[in-house]
Tab-separated table of C-alpha atoms in Angstrom:
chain	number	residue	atom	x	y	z
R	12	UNK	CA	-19.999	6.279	19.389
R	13	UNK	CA	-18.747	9.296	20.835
R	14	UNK	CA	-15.508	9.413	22.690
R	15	UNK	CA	-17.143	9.568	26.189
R	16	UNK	CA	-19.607	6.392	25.146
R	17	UNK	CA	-16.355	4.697	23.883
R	18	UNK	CA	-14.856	5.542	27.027
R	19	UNK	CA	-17.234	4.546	29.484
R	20	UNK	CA	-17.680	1.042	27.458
R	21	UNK	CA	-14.110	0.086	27.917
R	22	UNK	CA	-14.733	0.894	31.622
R	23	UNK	CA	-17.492	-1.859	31.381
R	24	UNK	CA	-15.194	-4.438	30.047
R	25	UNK	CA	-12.404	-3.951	32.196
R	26	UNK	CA	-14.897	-4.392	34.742
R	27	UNK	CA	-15.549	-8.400	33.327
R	28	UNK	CA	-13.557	-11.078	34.731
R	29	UNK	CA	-11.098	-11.090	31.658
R	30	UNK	CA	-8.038	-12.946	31.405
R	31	UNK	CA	-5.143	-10.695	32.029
R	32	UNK	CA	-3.445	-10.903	29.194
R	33	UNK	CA	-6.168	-8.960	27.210
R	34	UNK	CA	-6.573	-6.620	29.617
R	35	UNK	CA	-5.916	-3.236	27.833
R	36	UNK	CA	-5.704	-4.678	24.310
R	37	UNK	CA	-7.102	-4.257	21.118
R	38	UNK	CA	-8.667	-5.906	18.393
R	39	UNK	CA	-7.217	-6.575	15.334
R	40	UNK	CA	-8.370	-4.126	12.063
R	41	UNK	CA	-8.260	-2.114	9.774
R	42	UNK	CA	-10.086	1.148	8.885
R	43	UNK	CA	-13.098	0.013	6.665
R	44	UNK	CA	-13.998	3.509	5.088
R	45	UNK	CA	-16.267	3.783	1.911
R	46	UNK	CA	-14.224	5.316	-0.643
R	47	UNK	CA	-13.289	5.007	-4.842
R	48	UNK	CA	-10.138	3.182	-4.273
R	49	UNK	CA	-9.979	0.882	-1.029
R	50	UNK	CA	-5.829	-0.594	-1.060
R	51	UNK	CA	-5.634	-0.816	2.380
R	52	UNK	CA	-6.179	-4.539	2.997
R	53	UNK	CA	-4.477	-6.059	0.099
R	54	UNK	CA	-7.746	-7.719	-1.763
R	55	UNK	CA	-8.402	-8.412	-5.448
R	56	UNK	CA	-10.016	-5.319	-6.599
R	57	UNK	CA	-11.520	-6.546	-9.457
R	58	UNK	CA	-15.026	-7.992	-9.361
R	59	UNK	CA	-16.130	-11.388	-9.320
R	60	UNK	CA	-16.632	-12.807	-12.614
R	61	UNK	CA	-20.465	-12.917	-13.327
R	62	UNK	CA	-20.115	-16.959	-14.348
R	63	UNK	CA	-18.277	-17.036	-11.175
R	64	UNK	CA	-21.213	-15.719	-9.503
R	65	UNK	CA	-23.817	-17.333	-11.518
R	66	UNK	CA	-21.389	-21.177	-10.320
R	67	UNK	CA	-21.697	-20.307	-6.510
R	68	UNK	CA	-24.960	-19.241	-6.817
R	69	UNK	CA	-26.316	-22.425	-8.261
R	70	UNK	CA	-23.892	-24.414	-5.323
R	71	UNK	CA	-25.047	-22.632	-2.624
R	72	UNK	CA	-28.845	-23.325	-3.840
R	73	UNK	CA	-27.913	-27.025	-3.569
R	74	UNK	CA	-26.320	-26.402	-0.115
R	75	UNK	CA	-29.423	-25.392	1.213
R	76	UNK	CA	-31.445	-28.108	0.254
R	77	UNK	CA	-29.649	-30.119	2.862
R	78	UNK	CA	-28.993	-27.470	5.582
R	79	UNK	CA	-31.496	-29.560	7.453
R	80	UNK	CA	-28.300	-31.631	8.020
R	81	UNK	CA	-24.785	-30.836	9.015
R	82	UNK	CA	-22.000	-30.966	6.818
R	83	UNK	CA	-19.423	-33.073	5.427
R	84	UNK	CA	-17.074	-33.018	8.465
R	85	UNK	CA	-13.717	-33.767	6.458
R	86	UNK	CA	-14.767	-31.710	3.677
R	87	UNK	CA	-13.495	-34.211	1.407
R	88	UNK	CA	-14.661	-33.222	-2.046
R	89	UNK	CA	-13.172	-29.308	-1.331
R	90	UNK	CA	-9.590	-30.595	0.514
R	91	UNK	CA	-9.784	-32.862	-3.152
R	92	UNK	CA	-9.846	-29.461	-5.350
R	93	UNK	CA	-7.308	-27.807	-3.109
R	94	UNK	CA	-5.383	-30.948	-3.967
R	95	UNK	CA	-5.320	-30.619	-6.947
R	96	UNK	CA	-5.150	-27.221	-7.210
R	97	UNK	CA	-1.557	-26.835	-5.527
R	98	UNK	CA	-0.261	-30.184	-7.636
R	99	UNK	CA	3.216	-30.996	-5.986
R	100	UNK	CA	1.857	-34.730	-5.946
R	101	UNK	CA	-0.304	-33.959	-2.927
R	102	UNK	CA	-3.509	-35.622	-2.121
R	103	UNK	CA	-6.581	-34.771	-0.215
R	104	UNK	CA	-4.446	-36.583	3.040
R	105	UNK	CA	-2.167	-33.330	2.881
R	106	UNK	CA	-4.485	-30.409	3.030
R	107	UNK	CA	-6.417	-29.120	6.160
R	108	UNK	CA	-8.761	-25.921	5.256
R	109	UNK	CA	-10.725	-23.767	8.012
R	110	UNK	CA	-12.092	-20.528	7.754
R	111	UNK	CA	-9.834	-18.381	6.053
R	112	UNK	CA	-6.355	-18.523	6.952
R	113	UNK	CA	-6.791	-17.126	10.418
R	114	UNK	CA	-8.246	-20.227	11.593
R	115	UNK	CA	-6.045	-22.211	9.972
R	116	UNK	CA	-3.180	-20.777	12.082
R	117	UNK	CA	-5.411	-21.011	15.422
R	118	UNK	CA	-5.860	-24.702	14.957
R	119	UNK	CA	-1.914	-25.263	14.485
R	120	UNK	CA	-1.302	-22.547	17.547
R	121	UNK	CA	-3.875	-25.021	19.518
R	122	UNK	CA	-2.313	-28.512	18.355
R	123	UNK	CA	1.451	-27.132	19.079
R	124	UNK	CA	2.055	-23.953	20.839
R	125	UNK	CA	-0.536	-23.208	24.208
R	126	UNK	CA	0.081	-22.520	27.581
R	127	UNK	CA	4.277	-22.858	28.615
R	128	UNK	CA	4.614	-23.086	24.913
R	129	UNK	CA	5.962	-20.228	22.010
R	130	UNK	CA	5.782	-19.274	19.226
R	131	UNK	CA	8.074	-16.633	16.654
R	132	UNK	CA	8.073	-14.620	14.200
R	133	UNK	CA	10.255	-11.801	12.723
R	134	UNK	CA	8.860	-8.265	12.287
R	135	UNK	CA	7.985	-6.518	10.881
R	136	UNK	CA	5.407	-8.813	9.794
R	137	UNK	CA	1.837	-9.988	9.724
R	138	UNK	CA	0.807	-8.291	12.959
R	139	UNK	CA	-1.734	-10.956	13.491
R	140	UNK	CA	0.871	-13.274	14.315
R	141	UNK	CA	1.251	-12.148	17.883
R	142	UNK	CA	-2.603	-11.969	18.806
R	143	UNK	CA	-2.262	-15.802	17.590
R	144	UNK	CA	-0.064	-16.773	20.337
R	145	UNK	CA	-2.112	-14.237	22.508
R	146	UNK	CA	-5.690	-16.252	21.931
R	147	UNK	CA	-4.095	-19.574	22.486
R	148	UNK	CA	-2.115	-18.039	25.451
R	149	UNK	CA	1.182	-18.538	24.135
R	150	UNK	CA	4.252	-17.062	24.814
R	151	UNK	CA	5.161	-14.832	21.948
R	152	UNK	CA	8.769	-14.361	20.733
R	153	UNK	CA	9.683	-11.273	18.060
R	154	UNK	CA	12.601	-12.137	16.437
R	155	UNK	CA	14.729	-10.007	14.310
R	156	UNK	CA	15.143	-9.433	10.182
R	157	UNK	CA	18.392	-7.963	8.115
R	158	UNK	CA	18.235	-4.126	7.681
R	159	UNK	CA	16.431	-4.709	4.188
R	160	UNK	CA	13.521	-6.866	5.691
R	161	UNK	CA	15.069	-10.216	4.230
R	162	UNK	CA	15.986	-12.885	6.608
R	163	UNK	CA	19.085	-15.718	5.479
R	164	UNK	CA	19.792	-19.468	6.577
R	165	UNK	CA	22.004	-18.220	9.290
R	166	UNK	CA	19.811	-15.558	10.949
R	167	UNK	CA	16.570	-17.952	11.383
R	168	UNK	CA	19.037	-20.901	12.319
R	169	UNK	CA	20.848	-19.236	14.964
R	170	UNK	CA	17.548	-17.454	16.891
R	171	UNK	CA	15.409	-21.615	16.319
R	172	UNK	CA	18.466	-22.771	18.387
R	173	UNK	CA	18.717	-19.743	20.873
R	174	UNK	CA	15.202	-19.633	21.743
R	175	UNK	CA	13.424	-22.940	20.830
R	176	UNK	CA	10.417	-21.870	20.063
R	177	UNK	CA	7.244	-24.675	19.136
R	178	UNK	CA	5.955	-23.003	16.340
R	179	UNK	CA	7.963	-20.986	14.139
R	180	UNK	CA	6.356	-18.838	11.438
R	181	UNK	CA	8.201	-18.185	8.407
R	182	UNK	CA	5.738	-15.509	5.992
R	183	UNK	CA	6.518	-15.434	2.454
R	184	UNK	CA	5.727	-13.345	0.584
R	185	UNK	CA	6.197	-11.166	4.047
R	186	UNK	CA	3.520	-8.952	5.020
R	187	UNK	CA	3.911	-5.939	5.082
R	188	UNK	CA	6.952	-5.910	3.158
R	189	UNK	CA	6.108	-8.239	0.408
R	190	UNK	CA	10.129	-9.900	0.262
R	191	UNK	CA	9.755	-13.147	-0.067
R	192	UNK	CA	12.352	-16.170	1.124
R	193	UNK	CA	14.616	-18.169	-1.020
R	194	UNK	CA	14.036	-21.884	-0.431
R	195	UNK	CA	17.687	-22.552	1.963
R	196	UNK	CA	15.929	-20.369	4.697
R	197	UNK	CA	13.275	-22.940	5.048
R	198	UNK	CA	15.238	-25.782	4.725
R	199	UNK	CA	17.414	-24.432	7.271
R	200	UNK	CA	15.103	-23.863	9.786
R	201	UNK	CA	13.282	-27.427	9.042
R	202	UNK	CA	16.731	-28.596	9.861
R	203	UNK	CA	17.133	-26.873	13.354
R	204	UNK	CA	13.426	-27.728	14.096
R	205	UNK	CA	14.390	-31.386	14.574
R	206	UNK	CA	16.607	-30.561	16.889
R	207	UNK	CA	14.219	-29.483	19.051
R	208	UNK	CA	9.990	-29.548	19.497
R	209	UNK	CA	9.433	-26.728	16.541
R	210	UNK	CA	6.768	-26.873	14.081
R	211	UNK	CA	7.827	-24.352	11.000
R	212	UNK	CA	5.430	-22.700	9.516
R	213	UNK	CA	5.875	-21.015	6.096
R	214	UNK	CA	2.432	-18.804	5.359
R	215	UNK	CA	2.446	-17.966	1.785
R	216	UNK	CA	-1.489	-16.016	1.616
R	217	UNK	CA	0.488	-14.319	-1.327
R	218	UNK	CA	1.822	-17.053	-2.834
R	219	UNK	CA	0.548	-16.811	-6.105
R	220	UNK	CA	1.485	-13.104	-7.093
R	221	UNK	CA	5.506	-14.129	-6.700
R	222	UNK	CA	7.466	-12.972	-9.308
R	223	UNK	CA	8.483	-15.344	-11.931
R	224	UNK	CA	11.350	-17.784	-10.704
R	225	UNK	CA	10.589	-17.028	-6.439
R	226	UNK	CA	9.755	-20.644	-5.972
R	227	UNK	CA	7.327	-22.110	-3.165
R	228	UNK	CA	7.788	-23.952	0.391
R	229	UNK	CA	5.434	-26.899	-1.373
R	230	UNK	CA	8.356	-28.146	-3.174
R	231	UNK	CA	10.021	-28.710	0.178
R	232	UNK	CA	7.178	-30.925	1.470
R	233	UNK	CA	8.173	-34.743	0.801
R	234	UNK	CA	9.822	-36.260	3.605
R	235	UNK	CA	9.832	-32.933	6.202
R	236	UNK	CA	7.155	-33.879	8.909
R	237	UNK	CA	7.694	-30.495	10.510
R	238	UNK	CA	7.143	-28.348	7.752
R	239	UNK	CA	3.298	-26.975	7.455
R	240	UNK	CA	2.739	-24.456	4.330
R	241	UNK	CA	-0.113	-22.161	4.735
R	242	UNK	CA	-2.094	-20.148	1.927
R	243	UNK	CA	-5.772	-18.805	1.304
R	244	UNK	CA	-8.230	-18.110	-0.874
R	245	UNK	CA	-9.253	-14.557	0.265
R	246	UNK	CA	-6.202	-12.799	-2.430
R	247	UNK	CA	-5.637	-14.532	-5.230
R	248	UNK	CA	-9.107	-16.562	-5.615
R	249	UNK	CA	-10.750	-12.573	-4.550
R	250	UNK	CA	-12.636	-14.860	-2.240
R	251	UNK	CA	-11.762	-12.381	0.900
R	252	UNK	CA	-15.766	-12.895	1.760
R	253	UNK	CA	-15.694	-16.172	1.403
R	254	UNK	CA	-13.538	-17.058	4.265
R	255	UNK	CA	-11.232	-20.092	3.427
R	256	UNK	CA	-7.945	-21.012	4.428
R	257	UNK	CA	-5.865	-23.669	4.139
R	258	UNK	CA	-2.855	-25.486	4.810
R	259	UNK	CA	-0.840	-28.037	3.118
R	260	UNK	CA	1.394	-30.346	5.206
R	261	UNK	CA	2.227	-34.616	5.851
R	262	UNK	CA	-0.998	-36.213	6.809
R	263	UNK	CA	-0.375	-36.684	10.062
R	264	UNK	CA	-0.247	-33.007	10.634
R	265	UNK	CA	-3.861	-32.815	9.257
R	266	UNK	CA	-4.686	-35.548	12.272
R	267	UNK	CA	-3.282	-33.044	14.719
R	268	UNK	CA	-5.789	-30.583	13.323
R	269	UNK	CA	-8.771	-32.592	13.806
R	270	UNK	CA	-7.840	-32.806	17.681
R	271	UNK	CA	-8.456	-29.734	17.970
R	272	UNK	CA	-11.029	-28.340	15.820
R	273	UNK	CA	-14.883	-27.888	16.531
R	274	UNK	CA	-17.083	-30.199	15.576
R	275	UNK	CA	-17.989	-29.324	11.749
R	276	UNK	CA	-16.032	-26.258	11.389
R	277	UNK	CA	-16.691	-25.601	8.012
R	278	UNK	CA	-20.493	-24.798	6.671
R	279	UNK	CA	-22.053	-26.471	3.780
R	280	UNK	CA	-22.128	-23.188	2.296
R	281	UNK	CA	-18.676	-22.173	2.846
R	282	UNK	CA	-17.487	-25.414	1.076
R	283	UNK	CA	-20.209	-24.808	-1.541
R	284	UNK	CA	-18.522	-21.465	-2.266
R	285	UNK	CA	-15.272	-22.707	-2.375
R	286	UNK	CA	-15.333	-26.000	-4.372
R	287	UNK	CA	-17.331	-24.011	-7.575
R	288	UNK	CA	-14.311	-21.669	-7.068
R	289	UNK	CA	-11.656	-23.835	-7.599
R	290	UNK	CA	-13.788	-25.223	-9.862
R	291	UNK	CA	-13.620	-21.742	-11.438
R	292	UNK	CA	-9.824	-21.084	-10.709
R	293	UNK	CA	-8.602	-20.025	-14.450
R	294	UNK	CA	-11.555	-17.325	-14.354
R	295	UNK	CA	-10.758	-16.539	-10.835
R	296	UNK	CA	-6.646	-16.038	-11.136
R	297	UNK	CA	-6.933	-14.535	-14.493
R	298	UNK	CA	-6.182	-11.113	-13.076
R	299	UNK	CA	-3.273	-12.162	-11.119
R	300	UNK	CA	-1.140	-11.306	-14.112
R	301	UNK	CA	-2.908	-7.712	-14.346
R	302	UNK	CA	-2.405	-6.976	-10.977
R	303	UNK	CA	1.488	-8.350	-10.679
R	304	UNK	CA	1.741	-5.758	-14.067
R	305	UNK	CA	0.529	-2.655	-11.551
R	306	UNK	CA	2.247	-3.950	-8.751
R	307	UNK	CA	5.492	-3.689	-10.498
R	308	UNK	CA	4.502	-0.308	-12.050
R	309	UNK	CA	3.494	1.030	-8.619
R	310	UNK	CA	7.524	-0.238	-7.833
R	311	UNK	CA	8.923	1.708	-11.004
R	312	UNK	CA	6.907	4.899	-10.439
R	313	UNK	CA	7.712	5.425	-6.644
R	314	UNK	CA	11.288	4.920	-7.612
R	315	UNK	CA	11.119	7.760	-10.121
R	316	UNK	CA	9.395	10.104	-7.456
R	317	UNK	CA	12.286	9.219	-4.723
R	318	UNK	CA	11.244	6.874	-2.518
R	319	UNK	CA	11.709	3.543	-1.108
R	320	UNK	CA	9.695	0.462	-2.307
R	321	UNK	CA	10.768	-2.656	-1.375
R	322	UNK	CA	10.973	-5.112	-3.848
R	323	UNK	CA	7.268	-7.178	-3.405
R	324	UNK	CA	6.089	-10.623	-3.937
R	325	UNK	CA	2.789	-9.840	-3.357
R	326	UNK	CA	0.296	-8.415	-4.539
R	327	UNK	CA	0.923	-4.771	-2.546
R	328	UNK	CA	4.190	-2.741	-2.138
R	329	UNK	CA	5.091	-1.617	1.553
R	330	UNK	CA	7.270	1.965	0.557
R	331	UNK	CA	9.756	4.002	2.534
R	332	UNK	CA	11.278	7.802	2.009
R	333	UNK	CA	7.823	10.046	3.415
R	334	UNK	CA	8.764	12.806	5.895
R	335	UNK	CA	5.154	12.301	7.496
R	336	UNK	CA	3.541	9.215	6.882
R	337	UNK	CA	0.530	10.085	8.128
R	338	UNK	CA	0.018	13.003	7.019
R	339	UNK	CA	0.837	11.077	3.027
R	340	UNK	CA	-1.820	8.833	4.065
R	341	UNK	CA	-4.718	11.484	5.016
R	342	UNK	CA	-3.300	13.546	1.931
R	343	UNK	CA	-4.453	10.180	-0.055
R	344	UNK	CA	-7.662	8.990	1.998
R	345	UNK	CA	-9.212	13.299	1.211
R	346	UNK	CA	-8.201	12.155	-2.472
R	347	UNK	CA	-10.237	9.288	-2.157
R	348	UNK	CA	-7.430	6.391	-1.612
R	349	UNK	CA	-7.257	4.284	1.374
R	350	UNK	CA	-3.794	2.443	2.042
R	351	UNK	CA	-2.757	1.061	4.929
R	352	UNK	CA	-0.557	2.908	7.915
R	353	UNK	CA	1.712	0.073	9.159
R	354	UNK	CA	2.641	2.046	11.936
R	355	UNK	CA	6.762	1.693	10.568
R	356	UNK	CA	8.230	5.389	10.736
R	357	UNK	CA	8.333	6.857	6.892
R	358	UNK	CA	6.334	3.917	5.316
R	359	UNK	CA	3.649	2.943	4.069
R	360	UNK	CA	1.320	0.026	2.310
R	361	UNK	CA	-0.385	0.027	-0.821
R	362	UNK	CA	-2.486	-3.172	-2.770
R	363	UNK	CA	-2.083	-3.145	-6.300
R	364	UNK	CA	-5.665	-2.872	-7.416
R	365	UNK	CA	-6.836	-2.103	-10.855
R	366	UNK	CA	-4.973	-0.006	-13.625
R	367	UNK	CA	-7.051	3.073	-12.693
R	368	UNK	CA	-7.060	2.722	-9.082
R	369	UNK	CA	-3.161	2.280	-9.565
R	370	UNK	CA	-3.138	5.601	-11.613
R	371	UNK	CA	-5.255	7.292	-8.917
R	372	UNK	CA	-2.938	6.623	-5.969
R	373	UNK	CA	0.355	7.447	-7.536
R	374	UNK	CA	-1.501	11.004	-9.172
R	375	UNK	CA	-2.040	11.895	-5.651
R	376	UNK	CA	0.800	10.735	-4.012
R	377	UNK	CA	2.868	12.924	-6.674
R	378	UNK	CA	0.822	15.773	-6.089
R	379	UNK	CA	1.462	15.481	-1.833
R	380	UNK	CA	4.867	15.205	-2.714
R	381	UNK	CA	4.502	18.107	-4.892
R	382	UNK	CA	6.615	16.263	-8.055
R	383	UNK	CA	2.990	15.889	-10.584
């Protein structure tokens, strides 16, 4: 559309009865521009393996057969694989899935935050979080991180007690930094959430690219009712078009999710897709390895060129030390590489995609910075 057209359609919607708290907002995304090496929205670059294909292929042709019907509304069989997929002794009772993580997070917003309710979080982080509370009209709280991104016992403690918040959301590895939490910083804000009515939330959609020894918020699950651990399918799995989410928590956190979700949520094809990927998972994370191996190279090599990474998690590496971000990011996009503009002074995002998309990003960032 042309700026005029763009201009007189926002007229139009102002012009709805909206609520007025989106009044003059914006949706959430991120540019979606055609070009060789696409790191701006931290995916699996690598394709899906064709046996992968050839499995949810065959599983969706058996879905359809019985579209004619609705689906399994408890989605048994797939909340079984995701069972058994995360181990940590937990059963089908402990997992809630919905479609991709971002509904997972609505349907806890809607069972504990809502109207005269809040939740927090601590930017810079996963700038969904706030259009979360937004949609479920709840009061949003920013809290605050250390001066290198990292948050300790003490900080989270001290802002649960100050502000109370119902839902607190702990991301690790963080986006868009990619630090992720040591294990006390959970446990001490499970702690202060029984003090009060606070739900924590740890969302680990990275989880599985941590570095070796960063453990996870499922070994803090037995016998903390207040603790819900989020993660998805979209990164790791490279199921980003697949749309599947999911949660792992006591069971009856799961019964506060069916309160409040719509009648059969997930499609028979959706949990087609995503039981003959877990069914799949060794061919599916086998590149997690390859990518943590650029990742970490993409760490080392802006290090030697003089800037800023922060040490990542994740499976992308959020970077400090440009004199003009933006122009470093249309310097990259005209060579063909899309990252992501965070919109943090100095900084930006890259994914850690495949070896030569790796060496085609850091070839042209040298050359901006005029050190190739």
């Amino acid at each position: 559309m042309t700026s005029e057209e763009t201009a007189a359609r926002a007229r139009r919607l102002d012009e709805l009865p909206l609520r007025e708290e989106l009044r003059g907002q914006h949706p959430y995304g991120a540019p979606q521009l055609q070009v060789p090496a696409m790191l701006n929205v931290n995916e699996t670059t690598y394709d899906m393996p064709a046996e992968v294909v050839e499995a949810m292929t065959a599983a969706v042709r058996r879905a359809a057969l019985g579209l004619n019907r609705y689906p399994d509304r408890e989605f048994t069989a797939l909340r079984g694989k995701l069972a058994a997929f995360l181990d940590h002794g937990l059963t089908a009772e402990h997992i809630w899935a919905a479609n991709g993580s971002n509904e997972v997070m609505q349907h806890i917003l809607q069972a504990f935050a809502g109207p005269g309710r809040s939740v927090m979080a601590f930017p810079p982080t996963y700038s969904m979080y706030p259009l979360y509370a937004r949609g479920t009209n709840s009061e949003y709280l920013a809290g605050t991180r250390d001066a290198d991104y990292r948050q300790t016992p003490e900080g989270v403690v001290a802002q649960i007690r100050e502000h109370r918040p119902h839902v607190v959301i702990l991301c690790s590895p963080n986006n868009p930094t990619g630090t992720a939490l040591v294990l006390d910083v959970v446990e001490a804000a499970h702690e202060a959430a029984l003090e009060s009515d606070t739900m924590v939330v740890v969302d680990e959609a990275y989880g599985e690219f941590r570095q070796d020894g960063t453990p996870s918020a499922l070994e803090l699950l037995p016998g903390r009712p207040r603790l819900i651990v989020s993660r998805t399918m979209s990164k790791a799995f490279a199921l980003a078009g697949g749309r599947l989410g999911y949660l792992a928590a006591a069971p009856e956190v799961t019964d506060a999710m069916r309160l409040v979700r719509l009648p059969y949520h997930l499609s028979a094809v959706t949990q087609a897709v995503a039981e003959a990927a877990l069914d799949h998972s060794a061919a599916l994370t086998a590149n997690v390895e390859r990518i943590k191996v650029q990742r970490d190279r993409i760490v080392a090599e802006l290090t030697r060129l003089g800037l800023r990474p922060a040490p990542s998690d994740a499976n992308f590496v959020f970077f400090g030390g440009l004199v003009d971000e933006q122009a470093a990011w249309q310097h990259l996009l005209d060579d063909g590489v899309l990252v992501r503009d965070v919109g943090i002074p100095g900084h930006l995002r890259v994914t850690a995609g495949t070896e030569e998309e790796t060496t085609a990003f850091l070839g042209s960032l040298a050359r901006h910075l005029g050190r190739a």
